[in-house]
mmCIF file of C-alpha atoms in Angstrom:
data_model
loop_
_atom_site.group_PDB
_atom_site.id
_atom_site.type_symbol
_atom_site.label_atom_id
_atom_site.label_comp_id
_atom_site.label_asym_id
_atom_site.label_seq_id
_atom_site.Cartn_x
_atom_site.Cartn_y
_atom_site.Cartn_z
ATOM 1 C CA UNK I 130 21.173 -8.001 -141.403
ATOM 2 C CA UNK I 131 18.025 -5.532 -142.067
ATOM 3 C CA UNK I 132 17.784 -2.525 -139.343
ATOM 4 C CA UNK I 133 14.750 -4.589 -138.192
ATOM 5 C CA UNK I 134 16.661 -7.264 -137.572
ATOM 6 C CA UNK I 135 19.442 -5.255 -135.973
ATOM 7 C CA UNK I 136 16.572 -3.833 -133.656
ATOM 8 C CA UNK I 137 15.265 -6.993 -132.542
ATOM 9 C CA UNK I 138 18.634 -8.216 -131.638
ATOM 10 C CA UNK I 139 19.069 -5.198 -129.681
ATOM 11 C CA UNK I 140 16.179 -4.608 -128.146
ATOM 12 C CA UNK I 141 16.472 -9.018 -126.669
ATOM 13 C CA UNK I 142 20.330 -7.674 -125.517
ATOM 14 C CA UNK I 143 18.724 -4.893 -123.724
ATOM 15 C CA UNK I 144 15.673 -7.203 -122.174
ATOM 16 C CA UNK I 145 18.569 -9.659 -121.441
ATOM 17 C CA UNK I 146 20.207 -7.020 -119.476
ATOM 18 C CA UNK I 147 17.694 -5.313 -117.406
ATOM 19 C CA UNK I 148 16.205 -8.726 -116.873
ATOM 20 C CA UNK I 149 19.200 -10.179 -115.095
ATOM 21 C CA UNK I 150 19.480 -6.931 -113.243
ATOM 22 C CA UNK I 151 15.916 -6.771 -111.719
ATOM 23 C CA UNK I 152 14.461 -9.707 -112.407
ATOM 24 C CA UNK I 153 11.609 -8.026 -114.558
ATOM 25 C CA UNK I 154 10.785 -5.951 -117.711
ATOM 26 C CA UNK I 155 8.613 -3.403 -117.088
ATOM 27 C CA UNK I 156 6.292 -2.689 -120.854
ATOM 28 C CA UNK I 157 8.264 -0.332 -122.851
ATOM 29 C CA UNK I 158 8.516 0.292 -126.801
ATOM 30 C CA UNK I 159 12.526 0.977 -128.972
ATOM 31 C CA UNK I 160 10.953 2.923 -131.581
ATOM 32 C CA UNK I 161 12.793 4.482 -134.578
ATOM 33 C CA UNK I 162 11.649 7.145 -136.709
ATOM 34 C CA UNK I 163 12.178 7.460 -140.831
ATOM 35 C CA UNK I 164 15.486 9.779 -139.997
ATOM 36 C CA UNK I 165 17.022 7.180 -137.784
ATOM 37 C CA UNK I 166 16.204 8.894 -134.242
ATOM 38 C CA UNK I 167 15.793 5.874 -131.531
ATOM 39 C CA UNK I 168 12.644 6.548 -129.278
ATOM 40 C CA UNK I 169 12.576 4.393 -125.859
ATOM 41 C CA UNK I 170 9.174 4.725 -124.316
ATOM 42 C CA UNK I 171 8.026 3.150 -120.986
ATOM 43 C CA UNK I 172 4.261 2.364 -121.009
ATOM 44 C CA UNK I 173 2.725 1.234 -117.745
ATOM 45 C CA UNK I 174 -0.240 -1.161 -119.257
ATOM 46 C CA UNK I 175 -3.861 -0.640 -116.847
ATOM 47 C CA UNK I 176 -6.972 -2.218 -117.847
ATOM 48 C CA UNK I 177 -8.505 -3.550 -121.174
ATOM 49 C CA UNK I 178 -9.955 0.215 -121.657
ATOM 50 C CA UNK I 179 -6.474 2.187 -121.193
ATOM 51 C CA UNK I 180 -4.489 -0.733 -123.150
ATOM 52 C CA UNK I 181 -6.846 0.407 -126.101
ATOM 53 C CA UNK I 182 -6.375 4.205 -125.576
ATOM 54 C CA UNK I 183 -2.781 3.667 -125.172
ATOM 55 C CA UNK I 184 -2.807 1.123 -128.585
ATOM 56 C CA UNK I 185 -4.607 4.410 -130.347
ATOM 57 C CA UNK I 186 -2.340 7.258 -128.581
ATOM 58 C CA UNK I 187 0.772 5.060 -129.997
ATOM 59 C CA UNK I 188 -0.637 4.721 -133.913
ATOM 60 C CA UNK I 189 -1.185 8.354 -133.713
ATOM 61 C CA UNK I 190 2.058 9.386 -131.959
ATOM 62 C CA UNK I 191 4.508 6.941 -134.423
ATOM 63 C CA UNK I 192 2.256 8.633 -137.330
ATOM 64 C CA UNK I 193 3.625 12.000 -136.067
ATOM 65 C CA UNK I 194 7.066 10.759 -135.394
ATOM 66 C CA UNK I 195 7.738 9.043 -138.234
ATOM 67 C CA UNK I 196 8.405 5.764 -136.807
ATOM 68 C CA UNK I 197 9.209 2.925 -138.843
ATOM 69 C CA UNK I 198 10.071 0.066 -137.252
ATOM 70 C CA UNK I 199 9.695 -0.583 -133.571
ATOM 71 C CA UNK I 200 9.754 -3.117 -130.978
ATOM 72 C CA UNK I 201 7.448 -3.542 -127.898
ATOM 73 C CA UNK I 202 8.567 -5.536 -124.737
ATOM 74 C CA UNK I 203 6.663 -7.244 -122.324
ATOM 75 C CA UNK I 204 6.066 -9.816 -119.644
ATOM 76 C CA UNK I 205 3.499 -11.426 -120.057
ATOM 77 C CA UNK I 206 1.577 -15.091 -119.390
ATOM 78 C CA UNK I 207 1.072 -17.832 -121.974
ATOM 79 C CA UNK I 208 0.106 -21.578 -121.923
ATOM 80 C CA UNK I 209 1.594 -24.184 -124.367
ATOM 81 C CA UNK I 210 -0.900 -26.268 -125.723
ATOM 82 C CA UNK I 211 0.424 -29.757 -126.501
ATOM 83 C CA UNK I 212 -0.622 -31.700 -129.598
ATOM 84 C CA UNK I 213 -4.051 -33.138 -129.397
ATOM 85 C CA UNK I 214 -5.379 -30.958 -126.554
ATOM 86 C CA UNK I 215 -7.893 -28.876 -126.463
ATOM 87 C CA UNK I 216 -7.210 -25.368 -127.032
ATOM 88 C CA UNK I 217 -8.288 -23.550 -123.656
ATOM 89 C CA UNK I 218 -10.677 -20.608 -123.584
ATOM 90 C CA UNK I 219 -10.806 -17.670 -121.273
ATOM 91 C CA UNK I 220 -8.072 -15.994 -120.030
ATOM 92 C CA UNK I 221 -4.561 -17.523 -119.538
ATOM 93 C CA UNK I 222 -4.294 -15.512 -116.361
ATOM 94 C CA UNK I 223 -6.973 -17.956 -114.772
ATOM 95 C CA UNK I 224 -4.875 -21.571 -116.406
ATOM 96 C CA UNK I 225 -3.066 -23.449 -113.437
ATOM 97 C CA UNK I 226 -0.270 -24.737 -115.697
ATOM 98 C CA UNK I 227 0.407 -21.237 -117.308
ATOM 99 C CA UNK I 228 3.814 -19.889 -117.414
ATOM 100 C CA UNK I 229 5.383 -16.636 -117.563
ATOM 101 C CA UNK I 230 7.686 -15.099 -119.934
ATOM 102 C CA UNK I 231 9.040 -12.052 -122.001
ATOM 103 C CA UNK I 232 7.499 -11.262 -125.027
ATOM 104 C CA UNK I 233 8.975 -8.549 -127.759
ATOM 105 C CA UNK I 234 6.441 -8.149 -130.901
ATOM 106 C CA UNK I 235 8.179 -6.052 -133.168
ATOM 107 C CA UNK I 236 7.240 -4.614 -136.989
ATOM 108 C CA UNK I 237 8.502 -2.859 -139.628
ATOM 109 C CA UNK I 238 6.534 -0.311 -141.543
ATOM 110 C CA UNK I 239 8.298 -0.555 -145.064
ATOM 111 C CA UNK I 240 9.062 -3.909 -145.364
ATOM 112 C CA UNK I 241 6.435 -5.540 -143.784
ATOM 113 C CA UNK I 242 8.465 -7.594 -141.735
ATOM 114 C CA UNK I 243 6.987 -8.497 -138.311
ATOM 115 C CA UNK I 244 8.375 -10.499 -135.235
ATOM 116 C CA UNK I 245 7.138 -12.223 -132.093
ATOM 117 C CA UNK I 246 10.132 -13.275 -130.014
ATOM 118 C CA UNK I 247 9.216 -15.232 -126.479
ATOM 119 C CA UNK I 248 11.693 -15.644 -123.851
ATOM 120 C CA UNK I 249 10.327 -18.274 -120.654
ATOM 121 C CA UNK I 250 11.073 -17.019 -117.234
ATOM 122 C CA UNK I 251 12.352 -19.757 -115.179
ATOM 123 C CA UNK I 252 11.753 -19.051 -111.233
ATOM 124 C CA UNK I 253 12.569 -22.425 -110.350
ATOM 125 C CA UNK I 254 16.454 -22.221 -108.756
ATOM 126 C CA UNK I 255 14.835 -19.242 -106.978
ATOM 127 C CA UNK I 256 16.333 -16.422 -108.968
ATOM 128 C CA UNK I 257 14.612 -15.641 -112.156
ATOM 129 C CA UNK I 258 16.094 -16.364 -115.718
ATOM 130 C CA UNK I 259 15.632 -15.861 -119.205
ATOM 131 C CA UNK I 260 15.225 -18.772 -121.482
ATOM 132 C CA UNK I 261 16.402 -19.242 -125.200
ATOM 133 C CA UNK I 262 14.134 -17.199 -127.321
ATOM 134 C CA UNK I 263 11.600 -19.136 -129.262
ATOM 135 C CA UNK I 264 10.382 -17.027 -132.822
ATOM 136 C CA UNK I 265 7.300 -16.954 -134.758
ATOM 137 C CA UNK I 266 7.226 -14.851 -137.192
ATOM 138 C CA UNK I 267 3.655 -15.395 -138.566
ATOM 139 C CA UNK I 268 -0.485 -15.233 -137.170
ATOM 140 C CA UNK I 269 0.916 -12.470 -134.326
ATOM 141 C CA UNK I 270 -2.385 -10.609 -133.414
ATOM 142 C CA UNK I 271 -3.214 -8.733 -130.375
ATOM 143 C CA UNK I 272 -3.940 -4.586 -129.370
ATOM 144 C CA UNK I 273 -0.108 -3.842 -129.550
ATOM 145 C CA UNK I 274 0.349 -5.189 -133.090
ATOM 146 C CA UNK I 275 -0.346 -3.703 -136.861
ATOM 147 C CA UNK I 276 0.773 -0.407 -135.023
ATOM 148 C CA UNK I 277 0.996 1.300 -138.587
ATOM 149 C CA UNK I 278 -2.775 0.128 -139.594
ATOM 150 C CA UNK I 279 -5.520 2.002 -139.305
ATOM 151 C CA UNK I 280 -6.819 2.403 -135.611
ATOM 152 C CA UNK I 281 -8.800 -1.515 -134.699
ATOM 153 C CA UNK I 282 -10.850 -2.649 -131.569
ATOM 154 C CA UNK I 283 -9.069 -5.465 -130.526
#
């Protein structure tokens, strides 16, 4: 297993765990730098102005670190689109049949390696749980990826 790897699997272990103790992940980045220090930042997320400030303050601050591989955790909202339907436009926030999950986009700088890893939150017994993770490891865009790139609107 690659130290990406090994930092994906920890970083679900640790959503796992703070997830079944509060029943939410709160956006926060496992980070680790070229000499193998482990970063943990916690990120409150505002509007579509600070995300991008914070998505520019991060390139610059793993630049100066020397982070090479890290992995950022969220909740956040998604809608499954089935086969044949129309792809939906607008924000997911405003879908009635949108569901919530936990989301971990992770990348590493030297090998190129990237990972989106999406874990359903089921509030439906009453107390929330974590799904099975579903993985896509391809087409991941968004302001918190290609955090090694050069600085993007998004």
């Amino acid at each position: 297993m690659s130290k990406f790897e090994e930092l994906v699997e920890k970083a679900k272990e640790n959503v796992q765990r703070m997830f079944d103790e509060r029943g939410e992940i709160l956006p926060m980045w496992h980070a680790q730098t070229v000499d193998g220090e482990d970063l943990i930042l916690a990120t409150p997320l505002g509007d579509a102005d600070q995300k991008e400030l914070l998505s520019q303050a991060l390139k610059l601050f793993f630049q100066e670190k020397g982070v090479v591989r890290y992995v950022f955790m969220t909740e956040t909202w998604f809608k499954a689109v089935k086969e044949g339907e129309t792809m939906f436009s607008g924000d997911v926030r405003h879908q009635p049949d949108k569901k919530e999950a936990v989301m971990l986009v992770g990348e590493d700088r030297d090998t190129g390696a990237s990972v989106m890893v999406q874990l359903e939150i089921d509030r439906s017994k009453g107390k929330a749980v974590l799904l099975p993770a579903s993985k896509s490891y391809d087409g991941m865009t968004g302001r918190f990826t290609n955090m090694f790139g050069e600085p993007t609107q998004h």
